[in-house]
Amino acid sequence: MRTGTPDPPFVFGAEHRQFEESVAKLARGQFHDGYLQRATTDDMCWDELAELGRHGLLGMGLPAELGGQDADPIARGIACEQVARADFNLAYLVFGSELAAALVRGSPPEIAHPLVRDVTAGRRLIALALTEPRGGSDASGTSVRAHQVDGGYRLSGEKTSVTLGMHASHAITVATVDPGAGSRGTRRFLVPLDDQSISRQSFADPGFRPLSRAALNFDDTFVPDDHEMTDAGSGLSAVLSDFDLTRTLLGLMVIGAARRAIDATVEWVREREAFGRPIAGFQGVSFTLAEHDTQLEAARWLCYRALGLRTAGLPHTREAAMCKWWAPRLAVQAINDCIVLHGHVGWSSEMPLQQLLLDVSGLQIGDGTPQIQKLVIARHLIGRDYVG
């Protein structure tokens, strides 16, 4: 084995280090201080979305002619983590732009490319309509029906918990053509949401407020044949194939948000005094921060391990599931302990810590609950014949 190589294993290479520094500088300088104001309104942050587009942080994995950077999964993880360290909701916009790649793979260029260019420029948003009121984690139980008619399909039924649903111009919608066939009977459709047969209803949520979470009701909505997305098998299987990436990126987002809380708390405990000295000198304070520093660092590199496997074309479903159940739990606990270490000041809604906790807590559920992730891991560890 050779030693002293320029880019040894298990650390970022020079390009990734430079990219991390540049995104961190951008996010800290332009987005950090405005997080709380944006996070506590229902107004979509279109100006900031356009700024992300100008800096090439939307649809990063796409080719340059579509507004992307041909970026590998590790670079996309870096972008999600570092933007989340400044503004968690803006990081979700970076994350959500990953849907553009599904359009390129599954739709005709004349339909996909103009929309994708708008997405990467920050002019439009697309959403994923997968969850249903009675579905939750059982994504195979799709009840939104797609009836084939001349020239296309008619969609009927309701999707719920559609993040970005109030602001998106289109939704990639999973519907079934044969309810008895389970996931094999599902299809994906690119549905323009300005159709008069579609109604939207927003949820009053404590977090994700500028992003919105919506229910979409399709009332015999016509979708042309060329708006069916036809790659990668059935509609559901194509969505599930992306979960290994999205679950890992979400893990890095919550870690970035927790790091913001840790950063603020380190500054606070150096300045706050009790019993005649800074409270950083008490082990009840410093040990708590040391524990979270350790756990967040371990979870962070588990996420980059999963992205490294993806970059190498190797299986990483198990690792992605680990990232998705463990990182949100660590982040929620870290932010909560940071609130406690701030004392009565941390309880105030005038500081960002409470809002960080509300925003991050939602990702304990989105993209699959902890129970689902543990089931995925157990199937790999013990065998599906034993755990179901």
Tab-separated table of C-alpha atoms in Angstrom:
chain	number	residue	atom	x	y	z
A	1	MET	CA	0.000	0.000	0.000
A	2	ARG	CA	1.289	3.444	-0.916
A	3	THR	CA	1.207	6.183	1.687
A	4	GLY	CA	1.124	9.934	1.378
A	5	THR	CA	-1.265	10.036	-1.595
A	6	PRO	CA	-2.650	13.532	-2.389
A	7	ASP	CA	-6.262	12.557	-1.649
A	8	PRO	CA	-6.274	9.654	0.828
A	9	PRO	CA	-9.448	7.629	1.370
A	10	PHE	CA	-12.156	8.781	3.809
A	11	VAL	CA	-11.501	12.519	3.389
A	12	PHE	CA	-12.716	14.973	0.786
A	13	GLY	CA	-10.465	15.545	-2.176
A	14	ALA	CA	-9.276	19.037	-3.049
A	15	GLU	CA	-12.228	19.850	-5.328
A	16	HIS	CA	-14.794	18.801	-2.713
A	17	ARG	CA	-12.975	20.756	0.011
A	18	GLN	CA	-12.937	23.886	-2.118
A	19	PHE	CA	-16.595	23.449	-3.015
A	20	GLU	CA	-17.502	22.992	0.647
A	21	GLU	CA	-15.692	26.216	1.557
A	22	SER	CA	-17.354	28.195	-1.222
A	23	VAL	CA	-20.892	27.007	-0.403
A	24	ALA	CA	-20.353	27.582	3.315
A	25	LYS	CA	-19.159	31.128	2.634
A	26	LEU	CA	-22.099	31.870	0.344
A	27	ALA	CA	-24.680	30.420	2.707
A	28	ARG	CA	-23.269	32.075	5.795
A	29	GLY	CA	-22.950	35.450	4.102
A	30	GLN	CA	-26.286	35.600	2.265
A	31	PHE	CA	-28.756	33.303	4.032
A	32	HIS	CA	-27.786	32.785	7.673
A	33	ASP	CA	-29.134	35.944	9.291
A	34	GLY	CA	-32.479	35.913	7.488
A	35	TYR	CA	-33.407	32.342	8.404
A	36	LEU	CA	-35.735	33.077	11.312
A	37	GLN	CA	-37.690	35.779	9.510
A	38	ARG	CA	-38.195	33.567	6.463
A	39	ALA	CA	-38.966	30.458	8.496
A	40	THR	CA	-41.815	32.083	10.434
A	41	THR	CA	-43.816	33.295	7.429
A	42	ASP	CA	-45.864	31.460	4.812
A	43	ASP	CA	-44.237	33.393	1.971
A	44	MET	CA	-42.209	31.377	-0.481
A	45	CYS	CA	-38.627	32.703	-0.662
A	46	TRP	CA	-38.471	33.201	-4.423
A	47	ASP	CA	-35.604	35.708	-4.329
A	48	GLU	CA	-33.398	33.305	-2.376
A	49	LEU	CA	-34.402	30.441	-4.685
A	50	ALA	CA	-33.268	32.497	-7.673
A	51	GLU	CA	-29.995	33.225	-5.846
A	52	LEU	CA	-29.429	29.495	-5.359
A	53	GLY	CA	-30.034	29.081	-9.069
A	54	ARG	CA	-27.567	31.820	-9.969
A	55	HIS	CA	-24.897	30.011	-7.975
A	56	GLY	CA	-25.599	26.674	-9.652
A	57	LEU	CA	-26.956	24.935	-6.544
A	58	LEU	CA	-30.219	23.691	-8.072
A	59	GLY	CA	-30.332	20.473	-10.072
A	60	MET	CA	-26.608	20.103	-9.540
A	61	GLY	CA	-26.378	16.591	-10.961
A	62	LEU	CA	-27.815	17.635	-14.315
A	63	PRO	CA	-25.669	18.448	-17.350
A	64	ALA	CA	-24.545	22.028	-17.853
A	65	GLU	CA	-26.841	22.594	-20.843
A	66	LEU	CA	-29.809	22.131	-18.498
A	67	GLY	CA	-28.406	24.420	-15.823
A	68	GLY	CA	-26.645	21.778	-13.721
A	69	GLN	CA	-22.998	21.148	-12.861
A	70	ASP	CA	-22.653	17.427	-13.635
A	71	ALA	CA	-21.977	17.199	-9.892
A	72	ASP	CA	-21.436	13.876	-8.188
A	73	PRO	CA	-23.549	12.770	-5.182
A	74	ILE	CA	-20.912	13.887	-2.678
A	75	ALA	CA	-20.963	17.470	-3.972
A	76	ARG	CA	-24.759	17.486	-3.810
A	77	GLY	CA	-24.572	16.316	-0.208
A	78	ILE	CA	-22.097	19.085	0.602
A	79	ALA	CA	-24.491	21.673	-0.840
A	80	CYS	CA	-27.435	20.369	1.205
A	81	GLU	CA	-25.416	20.254	4.424
A	82	GLN	CA	-23.793	23.674	4.128
A	83	VAL	CA	-26.927	25.519	3.031
A	84	ALA	CA	-28.840	23.863	5.894
A	85	ARG	CA	-26.243	25.161	8.330
A	86	ALA	CA	-27.414	28.646	7.316
A	87	ASP	CA	-31.081	28.129	6.379
A	88	PHE	CA	-32.765	24.749	6.680
A	89	ASN	CA	-35.683	25.594	4.388
A	90	LEU	CA	-33.436	26.869	1.616
A	91	ALA	CA	-31.507	23.607	1.844
A	92	TYR	CA	-34.763	21.793	1.167
A	93	LEU	CA	-35.054	23.760	-2.076
A	94	VAL	CA	-31.596	22.496	-3.065
A	95	PHE	CA	-32.730	18.995	-2.127
A	96	GLY	CA	-36.094	19.310	-3.894
A	97	SER	CA	-34.455	20.292	-7.167
A	98	GLU	CA	-33.180	16.694	-7.388
A	99	LEU	CA	-36.620	15.866	-8.824
A	100	ALA	CA	-35.561	17.568	-12.044
A	101	ALA	CA	-33.340	14.585	-12.849
A	102	ALA	CA	-36.388	12.305	-12.822
A	103	LEU	CA	-38.025	14.542	-15.421
A	104	VAL	CA	-35.006	14.303	-17.708
A	105	ARG	CA	-34.947	10.509	-17.408
A	106	GLY	CA	-38.660	9.929	-17.812
A	107	SER	CA	-40.159	12.646	-20.016
A	108	PRO	CA	-39.680	13.698	-23.653
A	109	PRO	CA	-37.067	16.458	-24.017
A	110	GLU	CA	-39.570	18.922	-25.472
A	111	ILE	CA	-41.597	18.653	-22.261
A	112	ALA	CA	-38.859	18.142	-19.684
A	113	HIS	CA	-36.096	20.499	-20.775
A	114	PRO	CA	-37.913	23.865	-20.637
A	115	LEU	CA	-39.309	23.032	-17.211
A	116	VAL	CA	-35.972	21.735	-15.939
A	117	ARG	CA	-34.189	24.900	-17.051
A	118	ASP	CA	-36.738	26.948	-15.093
A	119	VAL	CA	-36.144	24.746	-12.039
A	120	THR	CA	-32.357	25.065	-12.163
A	121	ALA	CA	-32.687	28.832	-12.607
A	122	GLY	CA	-34.948	29.089	-9.557
A	123	ARG	CA	-37.980	30.294	-11.511
A	124	ARG	CA	-40.249	27.314	-10.895
A	125	LEU	CA	-40.680	24.424	-8.474
A	126	ILE	CA	-41.800	20.841	-8.939
A	127	ALA	CA	-43.216	18.600	-6.210
A	128	LEU	CA	-43.579	14.864	-5.622
A	129	ALA	CA	-47.158	13.711	-5.003
A	130	LEU	CA	-46.788	10.236	-3.488
A	131	THR	CA	-48.360	10.115	-0.010
A	132	GLU	CA	-52.111	9.568	0.385
A	133	PRO	CA	-54.451	10.191	3.339
A	134	ARG	CA	-54.703	6.471	4.170
A	135	GLY	CA	-51.271	5.518	2.846
A	136	GLY	CA	-48.423	6.948	4.898
A	137	SER	CA	-45.513	4.531	4.844
A	138	ASP	CA	-47.464	2.044	2.722
A	139	ALA	CA	-46.588	3.665	-0.591
A	140	SER	CA	-47.750	0.563	-2.472
A	141	GLY	CA	-51.344	1.199	-1.390
A	142	THR	CA	-51.904	3.893	-4.033
A	143	SER	CA	-55.572	4.765	-4.487
A	144	VAL	CA	-55.360	7.790	-6.819
A	145	ARG	CA	-56.694	6.256	-10.014
A	146	ALA	CA	-55.513	6.824	-13.569
A	147	HIS	CA	-58.163	5.775	-16.110
A	148	GLN	CA	-56.867	5.455	-19.659
A	149	VAL	CA	-58.825	7.467	-22.237
A	150	ASP	CA	-58.206	8.611	-25.786
A	151	GLY	CA	-54.978	10.590	-25.842
A	152	GLY	CA	-54.052	10.113	-22.189
A	153	TYR	CA	-55.414	9.437	-18.708
A	154	ARG	CA	-57.954	10.841	-16.258
A	155	LEU	CA	-56.722	11.147	-12.651
A	156	SER	CA	-59.066	10.995	-9.671
A	157	GLY	CA	-58.309	11.005	-5.951
A	158	GLU	CA	-56.254	12.821	-3.337
A	159	LYS	CA	-52.589	13.153	-2.487
A	160	THR	CA	-51.491	14.643	0.807
A	161	SER	CA	-48.362	15.909	2.560
A	162	VAL	CA	-47.021	17.244	-0.729
A	163	THR	CA	-44.072	19.461	0.232
A	164	LEU	CA	-43.923	22.557	-1.987
A	165	GLY	CA	-47.466	21.694	-3.062
A	166	MET	CA	-48.821	25.244	-2.756
A	167	HIS	CA	-45.997	26.771	-4.791
A	168	ALA	CA	-45.066	24.124	-7.379
A	169	SER	CA	-46.092	24.536	-10.999
A	170	HIS	CA	-46.038	20.762	-11.605
A	171	ALA	CA	-46.199	17.583	-9.529
A	172	ILE	CA	-44.757	14.196	-10.344
A	173	THR	CA	-47.798	12.176	-9.343
A	174	VAL	CA	-47.935	8.435	-8.672
A	175	ALA	CA	-51.288	6.888	-9.592
A	176	THR	CA	-52.565	3.371	-10.188
A	177	VAL	CA	-54.034	1.943	-13.360
A	178	ASP	CA	-54.799	-1.360	-11.604
A	179	PRO	CA	-55.437	-1.253	-7.832
A	180	GLY	CA	-55.253	-5.041	-7.638
A	181	ALA	CA	-51.696	-5.127	-8.941
A	182	GLY	CA	-50.125	-3.198	-6.059
A	183	SER	CA	-46.935	-1.359	-6.951
A	184	ARG	CA	-46.801	-3.082	-10.347
A	185	GLY	CA	-49.979	-1.259	-11.338
A	186	THR	CA	-48.646	2.221	-10.631
A	187	ARG	CA	-47.548	4.876	-13.099
A	188	ARG	CA	-45.939	8.327	-12.796
A	189	PHE	CA	-47.362	11.413	-14.443
A	190	LEU	CA	-46.070	14.966	-14.786
A	191	VAL	CA	-49.165	16.967	-13.872
A	192	PRO	CA	-49.410	20.757	-14.386
A	193	LEU	CA	-51.045	22.091	-11.220
A	194	ASP	CA	-52.749	25.057	-12.859
A	195	ASP	CA	-55.459	22.727	-14.236
A	196	GLN	CA	-58.901	23.854	-13.081
A	197	SER	CA	-59.814	20.303	-12.055
A	198	ILE	CA	-57.106	20.311	-9.358
A	199	SER	CA	-57.711	21.870	-5.961
A	200	ARG	CA	-55.025	22.543	-3.374
A	201	GLN	CA	-55.356	22.816	0.391
A	202	SER	CA	-52.525	23.943	2.649
A	203	PHE	CA	-51.715	22.579	6.110
A	204	ALA	CA	-51.018	24.816	9.104
A	205	ASP	CA	-47.662	23.360	10.138
A	206	PRO	CA	-45.177	24.490	12.809
A	207	GLY	CA	-42.215	23.986	10.467
A	208	PHE	CA	-41.475	24.110	6.732
A	209	ARG	CA	-43.770	27.127	6.603
A	210	PRO	CA	-42.309	28.981	3.604
A	211	LEU	CA	-42.119	25.700	1.688
A	212	SER	CA	-45.756	24.677	2.296
A	213	ARG	CA	-47.323	21.250	2.689
A	214	ALA	CA	-50.466	20.634	0.690
A	215	ALA	CA	-53.219	18.209	-0.202
A	216	LEU	CA	-53.940	17.905	-3.924
A	217	ASN	CA	-57.334	16.706	-5.129
A	218	PHE	CA	-57.625	15.469	-8.712
A	219	ASP	CA	-61.160	15.613	-10.084
A	220	ASP	CA	-61.076	13.754	-13.400
A	221	THR	CA	-57.878	15.598	-14.349
A	222	PHE	CA	-56.746	14.944	-17.908
A	223	VAL	CA	-53.068	14.117	-18.422
A	224	PRO	CA	-51.815	13.647	-22.003
A	225	ASP	CA	-50.007	10.468	-22.982
A	226	ASP	CA	-46.715	12.304	-23.389
A	227	HIS	CA	-46.884	13.413	-19.727
A	228	GLU	CA	-46.562	9.843	-18.469
A	229	MET	CA	-43.029	9.260	-17.219
A	230	THR	CA	-41.903	5.985	-18.692
A	231	ASP	CA	-38.432	5.145	-17.374
A	232	ALA	CA	-37.326	2.680	-14.672
A	233	GLY	CA	-40.309	0.357	-14.524
A	234	SER	CA	-43.485	1.136	-12.642
A	235	GLY	CA	-44.288	4.497	-11.144
A	236	LEU	CA	-43.625	3.456	-7.566
A	237	SER	CA	-40.451	1.501	-8.254
A	238	ALA	CA	-38.947	4.513	-10.028
A	239	VAL	CA	-39.671	6.717	-7.000
A	240	LEU	CA	-38.313	4.160	-4.540
A	241	SER	CA	-35.101	3.845	-6.553
A	242	ASP	CA	-34.308	7.474	-5.689
A	243	PHE	CA	-34.815	7.035	-1.929
A	244	ASP	CA	-31.242	5.882	-1.377
A	245	LEU	CA	-30.091	9.328	-2.485
A	246	THR	CA	-32.844	11.462	-0.958
A	247	ARG	CA	-32.717	9.825	2.454
A	248	THR	CA	-28.980	10.439	2.646
A	249	LEU	CA	-29.305	14.074	1.578
A	250	LEU	CA	-31.992	14.631	4.203
A	251	GLY	CA	-29.632	13.188	6.801
A	252	LEU	CA	-27.009	15.771	5.876
A	253	MET	CA	-29.586	18.557	5.971
A	254	VAL	CA	-30.605	17.846	9.567
A	255	ILE	CA	-26.954	17.510	10.572
A	256	GLY	CA	-26.263	20.927	9.050
A	257	ALA	CA	-29.168	22.430	11.001
A	258	ALA	CA	-27.967	20.820	14.239
A	259	ARG	CA	-24.474	22.198	13.610
A	260	ARG	CA	-25.948	25.684	13.409
A	261	ALA	CA	-27.475	25.126	16.852
A	262	ILE	CA	-24.166	23.811	18.216
A	263	ASP	CA	-22.271	26.798	16.773
A	264	ALA	CA	-24.648	29.254	18.451
A	265	THR	CA	-24.501	27.393	21.740
A	266	VAL	CA	-20.702	27.286	21.831
A	267	GLU	CA	-20.681	31.070	21.488
A	268	TRP	CA	-23.355	31.406	24.194
A	269	VAL	CA	-21.671	29.222	26.823
A	270	ARG	CA	-18.401	31.109	26.398
A	271	GLU	CA	-20.181	34.387	27.199
A	272	ARG	CA	-22.867	33.374	29.720
A	273	GLU	CA	-21.641	33.469	33.299
A	274	ALA	CA	-22.888	31.704	36.412
A	275	PHE	CA	-21.238	31.450	39.833
A	276	GLY	CA	-18.579	33.882	38.709
A	277	ARG	CA	-17.345	32.188	35.535
A	278	PRO	CA	-18.465	31.225	32.005
A	279	ILE	CA	-20.807	28.245	32.042
A	280	ALA	CA	-18.564	26.562	29.444
A	281	GLY	CA	-16.347	25.633	32.397
A	282	PHE	CA	-19.006	23.313	33.874
A	283	GLN	CA	-18.851	19.717	32.726
A	284	GLY	CA	-22.641	19.491	32.618
A	285	VAL	CA	-22.405	21.994	29.772
A	286	SER	CA	-19.184	21.061	27.996
A	287	PHE	CA	-19.769	17.294	28.120
A	288	THR	CA	-23.227	17.671	26.586
A	289	LEU	CA	-21.755	19.577	23.656
A	290	ALA	CA	-18.889	17.102	23.331
A	291	GLU	CA	-21.351	14.191	23.116
A	292	HIS	CA	-23.393	15.858	20.382
A	293	ASP	CA	-20.254	16.865	18.495
A	294	THR	CA	-19.181	13.218	18.457
A	295	GLN	CA	-22.533	11.801	17.426
A	296	LEU	CA	-23.173	14.363	14.697
A	297	GLU	CA	-19.696	13.821	13.267
A	298	ALA	CA	-20.252	10.057	13.170
A	299	ALA	CA	-23.646	10.439	11.465
A	300	ARG	CA	-22.197	12.942	8.993
A	301	TRP	CA	-19.577	10.522	7.783
A	302	LEU	CA	-22.099	7.705	7.586
A	303	CYS	CA	-23.995	9.938	5.155
A	304	TYR	CA	-20.904	10.630	3.073
A	305	ARG	CA	-20.067	6.920	3.154
A	306	ALA	CA	-23.485	6.249	1.580
A	307	LEU	CA	-22.882	8.931	-1.054
A	308	GLY	CA	-19.419	7.536	-1.724
A	309	LEU	CA	-20.931	4.112	-2.365
A	310	ARG	CA	-23.465	5.713	-4.720
A	311	THR	CA	-20.701	7.538	-6.565
A	312	ALA	CA	-18.881	4.218	-6.986
A	313	GLY	CA	-22.046	2.525	-8.283
A	314	LEU	CA	-22.244	0.213	-5.258
A	315	PRO	CA	-25.329	-0.762	-3.210
A	316	HIS	CA	-26.150	1.616	-0.348
A	317	THR	CA	-29.797	1.050	0.565
A	318	ARG	CA	-28.819	-0.145	4.043
A	319	GLU	CA	-26.559	2.833	4.702
A	320	ALA	CA	-29.158	5.317	3.407
A	321	ALA	CA	-31.765	3.878	5.766
A	322	MET	CA	-29.308	4.216	8.657
A	323	CYS	CA	-28.779	7.873	7.776
A	324	LYS	CA	-32.498	8.563	7.587
A	325	TRP	CA	-33.567	7.185	10.980
A	326	TRP	CA	-30.463	8.073	13.000
A	327	ALA	CA	-29.490	11.564	11.836
A	328	PRO	CA	-32.915	13.210	12.473
A	329	ARG	CA	-33.060	11.695	15.957
A	330	LEU	CA	-29.582	12.986	16.784
A	331	ALA	CA	-30.354	16.410	15.335
A	332	VAL	CA	-33.601	16.828	17.267
A	333	GLN	CA	-31.901	15.872	20.532
A	334	ALA	CA	-28.903	18.108	19.855
A	335	ILE	CA	-31.066	21.149	19.087
A	336	ASN	CA	-33.257	20.489	22.122
A	337	ASP	CA	-30.219	20.285	24.397
A	338	CYS	CA	-28.914	23.525	22.887
A	339	ILE	CA	-32.205	25.166	23.853
A	340	VAL	CA	-31.781	23.887	27.414
A	341	LEU	CA	-28.190	25.144	27.591
A	342	HIS	CA	-29.436	28.601	26.589
A	343	GLY	CA	-31.871	28.527	29.512
A	344	HIS	CA	-34.821	30.918	29.408
A	345	VAL	CA	-33.262	32.709	26.418
A	346	GLY	CA	-33.423	29.525	24.343
A	347	TRP	CA	-37.149	29.198	24.968
A	348	SER	CA	-37.815	32.526	23.256
A	349	SER	CA	-39.243	32.491	19.737
A	350	GLU	CA	-37.061	35.529	19.025
A	351	MET	CA	-34.093	33.159	18.713
A	352	PRO	CA	-33.806	30.616	15.867
A	353	LEU	CA	-33.369	27.537	18.075
A	354	GLN	CA	-37.068	26.852	18.616
A	355	GLN	CA	-37.758	27.203	14.891
A	356	LEU	CA	-34.835	24.944	14.030
A	357	LEU	CA	-36.348	22.284	16.278
A	358	LEU	CA	-39.745	22.619	14.593
A	359	ASP	CA	-38.291	22.504	11.087
A	360	VAL	CA	-35.989	19.542	11.709
A	361	SER	CA	-38.559	17.465	13.594
A	362	GLY	CA	-40.642	17.015	10.444
A	363	LEU	CA	-37.878	14.996	8.812
A	364	GLN	CA	-38.324	12.264	11.381
A	365	ILE	CA	-41.354	11.406	9.239
A	366	GLY	CA	-40.751	12.594	5.669
A	367	ASP	CA	-39.204	10.087	3.228
A	368	GLY	CA	-39.988	7.245	5.612
A	369	THR	CA	-40.373	6.961	9.379
A	370	PRO	CA	-37.679	5.499	11.667
A	371	GLN	CA	-39.644	2.254	11.843
A	372	ILE	CA	-39.549	1.852	8.062
A	373	GLN	CA	-35.810	2.566	7.962
A	374	LYS	CA	-35.110	-0.005	10.673
A	375	LEU	CA	-37.151	-2.551	8.739
A	376	VAL	CA	-35.006	-1.905	5.649
A	377	ILE	CA	-31.839	-2.374	7.711
A	378	ALA	CA	-33.154	-5.516	9.393
A	379	ARG	CA	-33.978	-7.058	6.020
A	380	HIS	CA	-30.372	-6.558	4.931
A	381	LEU	CA	-28.959	-7.745	8.247
A	382	ILE	CA	-31.185	-10.721	9.075
A	383	GLY	CA	-33.018	-11.486	5.847
A	384	ARG	CA	-36.430	-10.631	4.444
A	385	ASP	CA	-37.661	-14.195	5.040
A	386	TYR	CA	-37.293	-13.557	8.798
A	387	VAL	CA	-38.384	-9.942	9.299
A	388	GLY	CA	-40.927	-9.567	6.458
